[in-house]
XYZ file of C-alpha atoms in Angstrom:
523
model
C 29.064 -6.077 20.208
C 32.687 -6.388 19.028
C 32.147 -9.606 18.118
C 29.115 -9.250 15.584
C 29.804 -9.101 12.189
C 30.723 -5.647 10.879
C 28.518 -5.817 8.087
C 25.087 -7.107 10.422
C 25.848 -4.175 12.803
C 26.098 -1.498 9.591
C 23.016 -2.629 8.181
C 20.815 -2.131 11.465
C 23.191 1.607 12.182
C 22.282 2.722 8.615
C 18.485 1.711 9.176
C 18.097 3.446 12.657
C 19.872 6.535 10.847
C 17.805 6.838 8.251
C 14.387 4.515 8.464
C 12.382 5.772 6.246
C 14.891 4.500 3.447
C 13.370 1.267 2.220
C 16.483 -0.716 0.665
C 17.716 -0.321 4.547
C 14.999 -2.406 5.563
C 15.708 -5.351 3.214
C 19.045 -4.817 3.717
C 18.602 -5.715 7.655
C 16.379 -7.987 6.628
C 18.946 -10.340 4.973
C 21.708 -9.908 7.720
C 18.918 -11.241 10.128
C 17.843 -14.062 8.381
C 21.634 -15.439 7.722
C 22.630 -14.843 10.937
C 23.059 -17.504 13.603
C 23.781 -14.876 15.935
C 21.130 -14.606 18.728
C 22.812 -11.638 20.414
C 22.535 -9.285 17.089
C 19.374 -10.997 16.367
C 18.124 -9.943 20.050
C 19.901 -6.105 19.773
C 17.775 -5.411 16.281
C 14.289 -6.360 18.431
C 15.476 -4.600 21.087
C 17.046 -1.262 18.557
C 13.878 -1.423 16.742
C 11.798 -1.263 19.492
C 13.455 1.640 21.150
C 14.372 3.997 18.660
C 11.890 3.188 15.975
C 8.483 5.539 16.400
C 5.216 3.173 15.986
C 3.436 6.165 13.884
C 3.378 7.201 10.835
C 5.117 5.483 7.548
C 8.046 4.741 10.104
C 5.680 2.852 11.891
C 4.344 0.944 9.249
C 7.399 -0.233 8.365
C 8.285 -1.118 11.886
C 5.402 -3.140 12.640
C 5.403 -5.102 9.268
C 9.088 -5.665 9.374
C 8.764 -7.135 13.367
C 6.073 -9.235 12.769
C 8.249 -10.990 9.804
C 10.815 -11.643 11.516
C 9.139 -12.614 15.177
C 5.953 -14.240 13.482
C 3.800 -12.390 15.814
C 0.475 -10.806 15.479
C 0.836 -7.922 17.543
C 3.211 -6.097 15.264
C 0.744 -6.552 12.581
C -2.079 -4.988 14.361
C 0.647 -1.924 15.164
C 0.679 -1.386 11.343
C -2.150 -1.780 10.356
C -2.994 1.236 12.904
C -0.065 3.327 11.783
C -1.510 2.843 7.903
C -4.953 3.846 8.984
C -3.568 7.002 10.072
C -0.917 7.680 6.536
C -2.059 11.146 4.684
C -2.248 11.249 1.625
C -4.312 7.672 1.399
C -1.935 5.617 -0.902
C -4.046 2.936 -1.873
C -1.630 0.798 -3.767
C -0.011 0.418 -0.595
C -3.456 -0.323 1.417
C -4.277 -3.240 -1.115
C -0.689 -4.464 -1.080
C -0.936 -4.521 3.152
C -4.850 -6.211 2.542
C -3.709 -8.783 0.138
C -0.661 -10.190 1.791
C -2.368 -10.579 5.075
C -5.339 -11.955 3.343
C -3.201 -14.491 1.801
C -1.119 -15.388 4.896
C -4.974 -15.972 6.245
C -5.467 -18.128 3.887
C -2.333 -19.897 3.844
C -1.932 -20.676 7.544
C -5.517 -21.184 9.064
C -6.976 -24.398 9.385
C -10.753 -23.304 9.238
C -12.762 -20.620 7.821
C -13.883 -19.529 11.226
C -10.661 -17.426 12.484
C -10.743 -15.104 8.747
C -12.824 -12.902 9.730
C -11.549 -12.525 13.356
C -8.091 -11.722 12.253
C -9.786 -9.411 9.539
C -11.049 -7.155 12.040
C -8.152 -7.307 14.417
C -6.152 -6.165 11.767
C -8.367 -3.645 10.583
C -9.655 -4.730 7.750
C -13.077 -2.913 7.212
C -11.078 0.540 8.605
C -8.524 0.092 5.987
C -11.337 -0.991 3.055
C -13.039 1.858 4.110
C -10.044 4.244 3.613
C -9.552 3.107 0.181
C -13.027 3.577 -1.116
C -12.685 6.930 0.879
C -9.834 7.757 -1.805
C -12.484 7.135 -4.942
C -13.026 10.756 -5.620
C -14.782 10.091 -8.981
C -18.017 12.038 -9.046
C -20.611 10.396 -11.329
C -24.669 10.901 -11.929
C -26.913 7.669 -12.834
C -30.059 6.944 -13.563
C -30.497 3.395 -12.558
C -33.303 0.972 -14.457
C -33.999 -2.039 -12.013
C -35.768 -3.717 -15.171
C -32.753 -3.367 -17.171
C -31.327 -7.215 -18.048
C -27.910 -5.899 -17.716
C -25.769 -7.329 -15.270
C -22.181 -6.018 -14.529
C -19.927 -9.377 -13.044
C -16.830 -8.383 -11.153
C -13.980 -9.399 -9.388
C -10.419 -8.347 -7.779
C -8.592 -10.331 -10.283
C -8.889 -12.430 -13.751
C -6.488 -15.142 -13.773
C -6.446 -18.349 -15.978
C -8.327 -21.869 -15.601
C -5.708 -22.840 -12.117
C -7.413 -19.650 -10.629
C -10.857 -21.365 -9.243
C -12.179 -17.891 -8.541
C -11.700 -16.855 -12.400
C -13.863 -20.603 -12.973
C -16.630 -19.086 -10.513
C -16.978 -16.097 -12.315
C -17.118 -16.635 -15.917
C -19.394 -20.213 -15.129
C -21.705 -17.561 -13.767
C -21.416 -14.942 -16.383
C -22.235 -17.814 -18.956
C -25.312 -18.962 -17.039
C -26.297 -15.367 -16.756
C -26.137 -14.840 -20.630
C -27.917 -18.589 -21.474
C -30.890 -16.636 -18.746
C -30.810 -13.897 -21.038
C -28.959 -11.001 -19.317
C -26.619 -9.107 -21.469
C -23.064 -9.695 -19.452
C -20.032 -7.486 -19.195
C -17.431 -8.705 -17.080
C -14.489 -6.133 -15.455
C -12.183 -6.245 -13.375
C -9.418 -3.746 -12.301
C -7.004 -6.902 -11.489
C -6.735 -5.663 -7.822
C -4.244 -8.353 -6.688
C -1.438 -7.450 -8.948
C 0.333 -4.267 -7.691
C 4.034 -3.488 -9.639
C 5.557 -2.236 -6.305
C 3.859 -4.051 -3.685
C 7.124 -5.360 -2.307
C 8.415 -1.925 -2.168
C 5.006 -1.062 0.181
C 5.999 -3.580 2.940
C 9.046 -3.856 4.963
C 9.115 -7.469 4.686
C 9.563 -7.317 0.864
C 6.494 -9.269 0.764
C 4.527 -9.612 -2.355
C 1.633 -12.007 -3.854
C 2.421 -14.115 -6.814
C -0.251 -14.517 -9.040
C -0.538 -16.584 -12.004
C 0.067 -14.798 -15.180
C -3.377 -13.466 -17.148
C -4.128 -15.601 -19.759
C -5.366 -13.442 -22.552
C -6.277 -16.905 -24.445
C -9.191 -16.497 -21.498
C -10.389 -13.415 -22.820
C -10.456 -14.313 -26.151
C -12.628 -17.231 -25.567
C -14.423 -15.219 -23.629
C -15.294 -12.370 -26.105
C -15.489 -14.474 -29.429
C -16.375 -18.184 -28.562
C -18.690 -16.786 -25.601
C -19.940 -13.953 -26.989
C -19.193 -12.260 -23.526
C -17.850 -8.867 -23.266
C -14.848 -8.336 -20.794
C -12.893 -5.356 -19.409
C -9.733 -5.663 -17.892
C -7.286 -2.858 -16.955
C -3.402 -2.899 -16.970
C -1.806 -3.277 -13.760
C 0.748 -0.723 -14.661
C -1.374 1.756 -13.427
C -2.261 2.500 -9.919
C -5.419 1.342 -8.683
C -7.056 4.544 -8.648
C -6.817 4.910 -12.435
C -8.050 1.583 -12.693
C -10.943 1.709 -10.233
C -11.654 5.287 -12.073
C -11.492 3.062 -15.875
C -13.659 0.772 -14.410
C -16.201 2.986 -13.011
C -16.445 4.947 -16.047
C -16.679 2.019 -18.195
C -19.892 0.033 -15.522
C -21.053 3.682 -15.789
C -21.816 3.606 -19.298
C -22.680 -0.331 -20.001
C -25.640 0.638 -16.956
C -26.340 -2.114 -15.452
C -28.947 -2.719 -13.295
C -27.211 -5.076 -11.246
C -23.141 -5.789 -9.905
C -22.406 -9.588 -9.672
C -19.512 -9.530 -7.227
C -17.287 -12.695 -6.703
C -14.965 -11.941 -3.943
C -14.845 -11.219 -0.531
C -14.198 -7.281 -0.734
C -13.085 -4.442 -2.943
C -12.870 -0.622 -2.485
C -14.156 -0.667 -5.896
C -17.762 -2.411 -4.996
C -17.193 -0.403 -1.826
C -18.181 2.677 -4.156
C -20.237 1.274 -6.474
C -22.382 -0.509 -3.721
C -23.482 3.199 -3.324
C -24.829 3.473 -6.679
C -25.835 0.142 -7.959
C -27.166 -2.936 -6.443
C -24.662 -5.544 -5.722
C -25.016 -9.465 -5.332
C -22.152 -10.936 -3.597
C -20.601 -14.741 -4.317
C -17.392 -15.278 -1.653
C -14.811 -17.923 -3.137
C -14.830 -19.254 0.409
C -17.891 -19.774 2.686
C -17.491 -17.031 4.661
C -20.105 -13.963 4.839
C -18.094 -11.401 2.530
C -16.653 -8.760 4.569
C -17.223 -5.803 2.202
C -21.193 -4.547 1.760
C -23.409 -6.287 -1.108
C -27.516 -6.328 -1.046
C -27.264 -9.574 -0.839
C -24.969 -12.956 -0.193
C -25.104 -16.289 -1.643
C -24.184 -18.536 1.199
C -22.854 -22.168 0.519
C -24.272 -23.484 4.078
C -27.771 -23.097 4.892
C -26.415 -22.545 8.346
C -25.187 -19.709 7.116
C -28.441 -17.823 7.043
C -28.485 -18.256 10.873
C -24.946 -17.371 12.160
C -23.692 -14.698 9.327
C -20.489 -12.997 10.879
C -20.993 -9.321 9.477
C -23.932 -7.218 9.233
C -22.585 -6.029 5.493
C -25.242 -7.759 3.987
C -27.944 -10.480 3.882
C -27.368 -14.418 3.616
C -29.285 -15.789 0.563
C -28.923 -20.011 0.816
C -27.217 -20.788 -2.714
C -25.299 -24.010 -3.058
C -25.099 -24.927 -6.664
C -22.122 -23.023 -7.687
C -19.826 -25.638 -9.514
C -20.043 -26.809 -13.173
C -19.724 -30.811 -13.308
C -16.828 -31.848 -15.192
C -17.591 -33.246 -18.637
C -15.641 -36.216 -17.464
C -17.312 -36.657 -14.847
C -20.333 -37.837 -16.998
C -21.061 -41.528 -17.442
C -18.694 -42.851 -15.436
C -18.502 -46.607 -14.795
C -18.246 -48.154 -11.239
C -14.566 -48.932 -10.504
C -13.565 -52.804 -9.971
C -11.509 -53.430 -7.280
C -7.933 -53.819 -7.405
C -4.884 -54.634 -5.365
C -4.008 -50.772 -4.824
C -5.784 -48.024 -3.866
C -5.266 -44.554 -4.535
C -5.722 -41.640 -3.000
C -6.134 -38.081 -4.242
C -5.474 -34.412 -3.040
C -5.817 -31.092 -5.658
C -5.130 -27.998 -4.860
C -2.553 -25.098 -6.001
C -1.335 -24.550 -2.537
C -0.567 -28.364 -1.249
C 3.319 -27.702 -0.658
C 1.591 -25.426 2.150
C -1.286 -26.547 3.350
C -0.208 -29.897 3.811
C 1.435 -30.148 7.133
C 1.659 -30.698 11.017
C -0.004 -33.673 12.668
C -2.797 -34.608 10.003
C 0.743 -34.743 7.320
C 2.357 -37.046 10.187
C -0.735 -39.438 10.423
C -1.145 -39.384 6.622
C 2.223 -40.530 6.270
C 2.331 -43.388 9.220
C -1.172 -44.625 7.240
C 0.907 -44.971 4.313
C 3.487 -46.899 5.853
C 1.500 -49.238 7.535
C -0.723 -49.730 4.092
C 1.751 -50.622 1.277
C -0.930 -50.913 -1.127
C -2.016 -47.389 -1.054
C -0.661 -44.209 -3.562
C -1.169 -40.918 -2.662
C -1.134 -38.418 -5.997
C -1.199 -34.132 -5.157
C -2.319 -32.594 -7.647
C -1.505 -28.431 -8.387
C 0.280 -25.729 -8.119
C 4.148 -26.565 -9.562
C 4.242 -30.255 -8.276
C 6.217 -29.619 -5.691
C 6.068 -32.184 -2.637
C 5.342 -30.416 0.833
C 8.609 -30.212 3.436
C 7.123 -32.570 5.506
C 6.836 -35.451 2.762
C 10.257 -34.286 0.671
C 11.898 -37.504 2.413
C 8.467 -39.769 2.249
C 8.173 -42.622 0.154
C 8.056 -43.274 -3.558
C 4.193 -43.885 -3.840
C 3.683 -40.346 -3.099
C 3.722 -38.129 -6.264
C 3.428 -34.617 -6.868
C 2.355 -33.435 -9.879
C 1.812 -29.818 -11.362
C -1.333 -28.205 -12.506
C -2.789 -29.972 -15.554
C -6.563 -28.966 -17.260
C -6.689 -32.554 -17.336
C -7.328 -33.286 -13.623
C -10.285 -34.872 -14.520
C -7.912 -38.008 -15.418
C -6.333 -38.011 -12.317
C -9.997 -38.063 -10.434
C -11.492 -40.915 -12.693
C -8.420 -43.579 -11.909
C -9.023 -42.677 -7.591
C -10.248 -44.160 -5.035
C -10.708 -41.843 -2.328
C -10.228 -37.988 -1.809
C -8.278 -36.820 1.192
C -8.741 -32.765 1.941
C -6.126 -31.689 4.741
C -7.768 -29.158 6.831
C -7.422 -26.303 5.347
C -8.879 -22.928 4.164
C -10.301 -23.035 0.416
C -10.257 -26.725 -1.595
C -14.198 -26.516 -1.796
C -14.139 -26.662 -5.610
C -11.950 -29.420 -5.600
C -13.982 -31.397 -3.435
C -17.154 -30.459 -5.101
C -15.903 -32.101 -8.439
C -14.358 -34.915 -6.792
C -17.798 -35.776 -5.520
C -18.891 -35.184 -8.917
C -16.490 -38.033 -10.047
C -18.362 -40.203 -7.402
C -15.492 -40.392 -5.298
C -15.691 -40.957 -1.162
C -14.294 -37.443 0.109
C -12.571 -36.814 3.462
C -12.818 -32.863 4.789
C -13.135 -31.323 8.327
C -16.018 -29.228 9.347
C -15.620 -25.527 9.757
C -13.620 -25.582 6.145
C -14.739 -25.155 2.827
C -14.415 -28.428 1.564
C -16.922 -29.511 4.781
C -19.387 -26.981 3.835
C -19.767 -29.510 0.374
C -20.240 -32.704 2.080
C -22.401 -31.188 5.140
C -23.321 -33.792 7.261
C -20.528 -36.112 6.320
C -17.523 -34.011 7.165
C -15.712 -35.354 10.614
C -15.010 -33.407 13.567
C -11.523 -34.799 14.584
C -8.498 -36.341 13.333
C -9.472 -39.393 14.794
C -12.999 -39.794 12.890
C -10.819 -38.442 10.052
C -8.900 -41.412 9.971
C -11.468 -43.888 11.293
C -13.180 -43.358 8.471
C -10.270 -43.796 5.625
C -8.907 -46.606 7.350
C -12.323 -48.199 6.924
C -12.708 -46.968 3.225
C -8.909 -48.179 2.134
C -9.697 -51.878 3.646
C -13.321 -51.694 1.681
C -14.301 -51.529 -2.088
C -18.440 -51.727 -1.321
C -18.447 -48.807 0.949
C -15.956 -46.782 -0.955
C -18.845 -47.303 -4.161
C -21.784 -46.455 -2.089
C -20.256 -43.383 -0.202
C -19.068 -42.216 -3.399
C -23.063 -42.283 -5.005
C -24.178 -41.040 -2.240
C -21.569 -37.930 -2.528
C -22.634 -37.496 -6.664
C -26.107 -37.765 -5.411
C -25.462 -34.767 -3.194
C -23.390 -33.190 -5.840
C -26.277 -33.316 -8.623
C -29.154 -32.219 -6.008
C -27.055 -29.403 -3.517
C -23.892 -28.255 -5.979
C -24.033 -28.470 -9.740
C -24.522 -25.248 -11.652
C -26.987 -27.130 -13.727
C -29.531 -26.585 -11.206
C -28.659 -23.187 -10.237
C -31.275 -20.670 -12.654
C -34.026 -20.767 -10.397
C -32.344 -19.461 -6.999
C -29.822 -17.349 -9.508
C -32.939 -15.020 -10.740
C -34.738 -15.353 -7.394
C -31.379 -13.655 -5.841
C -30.792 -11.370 -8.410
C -34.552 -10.199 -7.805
C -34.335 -10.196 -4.260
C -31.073 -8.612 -4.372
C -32.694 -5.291 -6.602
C -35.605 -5.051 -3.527
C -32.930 -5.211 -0.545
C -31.225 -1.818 -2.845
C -34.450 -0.212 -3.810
C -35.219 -0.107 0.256
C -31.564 1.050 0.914
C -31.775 3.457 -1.609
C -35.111 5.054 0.083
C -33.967 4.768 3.393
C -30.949 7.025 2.306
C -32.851 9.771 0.562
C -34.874 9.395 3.734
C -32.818 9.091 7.146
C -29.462 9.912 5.359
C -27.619 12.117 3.010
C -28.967 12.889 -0.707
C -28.726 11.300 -3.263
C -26.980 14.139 -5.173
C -24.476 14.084 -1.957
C -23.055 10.748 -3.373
C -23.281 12.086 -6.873
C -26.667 10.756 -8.244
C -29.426 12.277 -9.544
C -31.610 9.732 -8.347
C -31.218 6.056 -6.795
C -34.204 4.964 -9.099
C -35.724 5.586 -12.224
């Protein structure tokens, strides 16, 4: 070891001396990702792994820190087990674990199919369940099912780049033109001040800022009232705020977009609860009822949380999107991605046969669209008719002036798909994905229909125009909002029935009602 430098070898003594010390865990952290030195690289794994208990918060910090730096699964399934068994339940630290592995889902699979796999290997629905465990807030209701109040909630509020935040308040306006009275919350779940201090990887989310502007419009131009806690405080206070405040609007229903929160967790025992995933995946927390993208859906739901409800129309069509005139051909073509995680998701082989098609088609430009503009690794070196460019409102521009759409395979992208078939364009998406849950029938199984297919559509004008109407076609009839009331209130009333039988089947088979803090499930 004589040879290793003095400073690497200090940094691993003073973490095996004192582990539960989190600065020593960054601190190793940096000597092991500048070193070039297998043989220290090889005694931390092997130190670690010796010396280091897998229990407890020791544990936790063990497992997260090994599977950073090995990229292995394993060591995140051996903390997620040492956080199930923390006392006291810090939730902050729960939701920072949850939402960095739920992003690293998100980032790195290819199809929606492995989420929920690697949910419950790493123990998602134990660890959800913990946190709404924590929710000590005792409350008494009397619920009205014939109320027209409708609570709409999610994890987190962002801006216009943050398609979720689109979802939601699209749907809280189309609940308020049906005549509900609307109060959106949310407890802004994803931002947590000391997340990176919670995981031995120093791993945090980065989330677009709030944009208050959003709330303003909101409350004044859109007559919508909203309720948004600070992140300052810990999620406890919040989810306490929030309870308090959905407590005393009464609503007779929750309108969840998300996948899962402790917070609907709780309130799921107290209200009824409508659930709209920003993927098209069954949501893994509980809800009375789903609205599934995929009428396949209502035949192979995952999780037994809740009930599939077929619901497609979901996305507003873009006012430029209206009137469009049929492109003329012209000596280029141009193709189109969006999306605010490109520089990611754009990669591996699909990235290497995008790039050869561009070399052996001169007159074809390829514009990405999102996020900060930044060109993936694998296309830093490409050629100059590739352009990145950063999130603009304005996208819409970028969509008119295309030819054809090219989705990577990737997790998420469904909204831009859906309005780039609203724009008439010919789309290109994988099955099993989000963005092949919009085009059903015409997403492609393989890379090599994949490219089949665009090869065909860059050498001709006529087909790109007719697959294009027949994608706006499907757009109009399966996707736009426009068309959406109908199934909405059907849902909604659906929804209220699944909750009323829940409701009697727990005064009935389970504990009381005044065990969960009610007076009674119904009035």
């Amino acid at each position: 070891m004589k040879h290793i430098n003095i400073h690497a070898l200090d940094s691993l003594r003073q973490l095996l001396l004192d582990p539960l010390t989190r600065p020593h865990w960054d601190q190793l952290h940096k000597q092991y990702i500048n070193s070039n030195d297998l043989s220290f690289k090889t005694l931390v794994v092997e130190k670690i792994c010796t010396q280091i208990p897998q229990t407890g918060l020791i544990g936790f910090y063990r497992g997260v820190f090994l599977a950073h730096i090995l990229d292995q699964e394993k060591w995140k399934r051996d903390a997620a087990i040492a956080l199930l068994g923390l006392r006291p339940v810090n939730v902050d630290r729960i939701m920072a674990f949850l939402n960095f592995e739920n992003a690293v889902s998100i980032y790195e699979a290819n199809a929606n199919h492995g989420l929920n796999t690697r949910a419950e290997q790493l123990q998602f629905p134990q660890l959800l369940k913990l946190a709404t465990d924590a929710i000590k807030l005792k409350t008494k209701v009397e619920l009205n099912l014939n109320s027209k109040r409708i609570a709409v909630y999610s994890m987190q509020i962002n801006d216009g780049r943050h398609p979720p935040t689109t979802l939601l308040f699209d749907h809280a306006h189309l609940l308020k033109r049906l005549g509900y009275e609307v109060h959106v919350f949310s407890a802004q779940e994803l931002d947590i001040p000391q997340s990176s201090h919670y995981l031995s990887n120093s791993g945090y989310l980065v989330n677009w800022p709030f944009d208050s502007k959003l709330q303003h419009d909101a409350e004044f131009n859109q007559s919508l009232d909203v309720t948004i806690t600070t992140s300052s405080l810990s999620l406890l206070t919040r989810y306490e705020q929030i309870i308090s405040k959905m407590i005393e609007f009464s609503p007779s229903l929750i309108f969840f977009v998300g996948d899962s929160s402790p917070l609907i967790e709780f309130l799921f025992q107290i209200f009824p609860t409508l659930a709209l995933n920003t993927n098209s995946n069954a949501p893994l927390g509980h809800s009375d009822l789903w609205l599934a993208a995929n009428e396949k859906h209502l035949r192979t739901a995952q999780f037994t949380n809740t009930t599939a409800f077929h619901y497609p129309n979901r996305i507003k069509l873009p006012a430029q999107a209206e009137g469009l005139k049929t492109k003329a051909p012209t000596s280029k073509v141009v193709l189109i991605t969006v999306g605010s995680r490109l520089a990611v998701e754009i990669r591996d082989e699909w990235a290497k046969k995008m790039l050869a098609l561009m070399e052996s088609h001169p007159q074809l430009e390829w514009k990405l669209i999102g996020g900060q503009g930044v060109l993936p690794e694998v296309l830093a070196a490409a050629n100059e008719r590739i352009t990145a460019i950063p999130f603009t409102p304005n996208v819409g521009e970028h969509l008119a002036t295309a030819d054809i759409y090219v989705n990577p395979r990737r997790v998420g992208g469904g909204f831009s798909v859906a309005e780039a078939m609203a724009f008439s364009l010919p789309v290109l998406c994988y099955s099993e994905t989000d963005g092949g849950d919009k085009l059903l029938e015409h997403a492609v199984d393989s890379d090599q229909a994949y490219f089949d297919l665009l090869t065909h559509l860059i050498h001709s004008h006529d087909d790109r125009i007719k697959f294009g109407a027949q994608l706006k076609e499907m757009f109009d009839q399966n996707l736009s909002l426009s068309n959406a009331a109908p199934r909405l209130q059907l849902a909604i009333q659906q929804a209220k029935q699944n909750a009323l039988l829940r409701f009697s089947k727990n005064i009935d088979d389970g504990p009381s009602a005044d065990a969960k803090g009610l007076d009674s499930p119904i009035s």
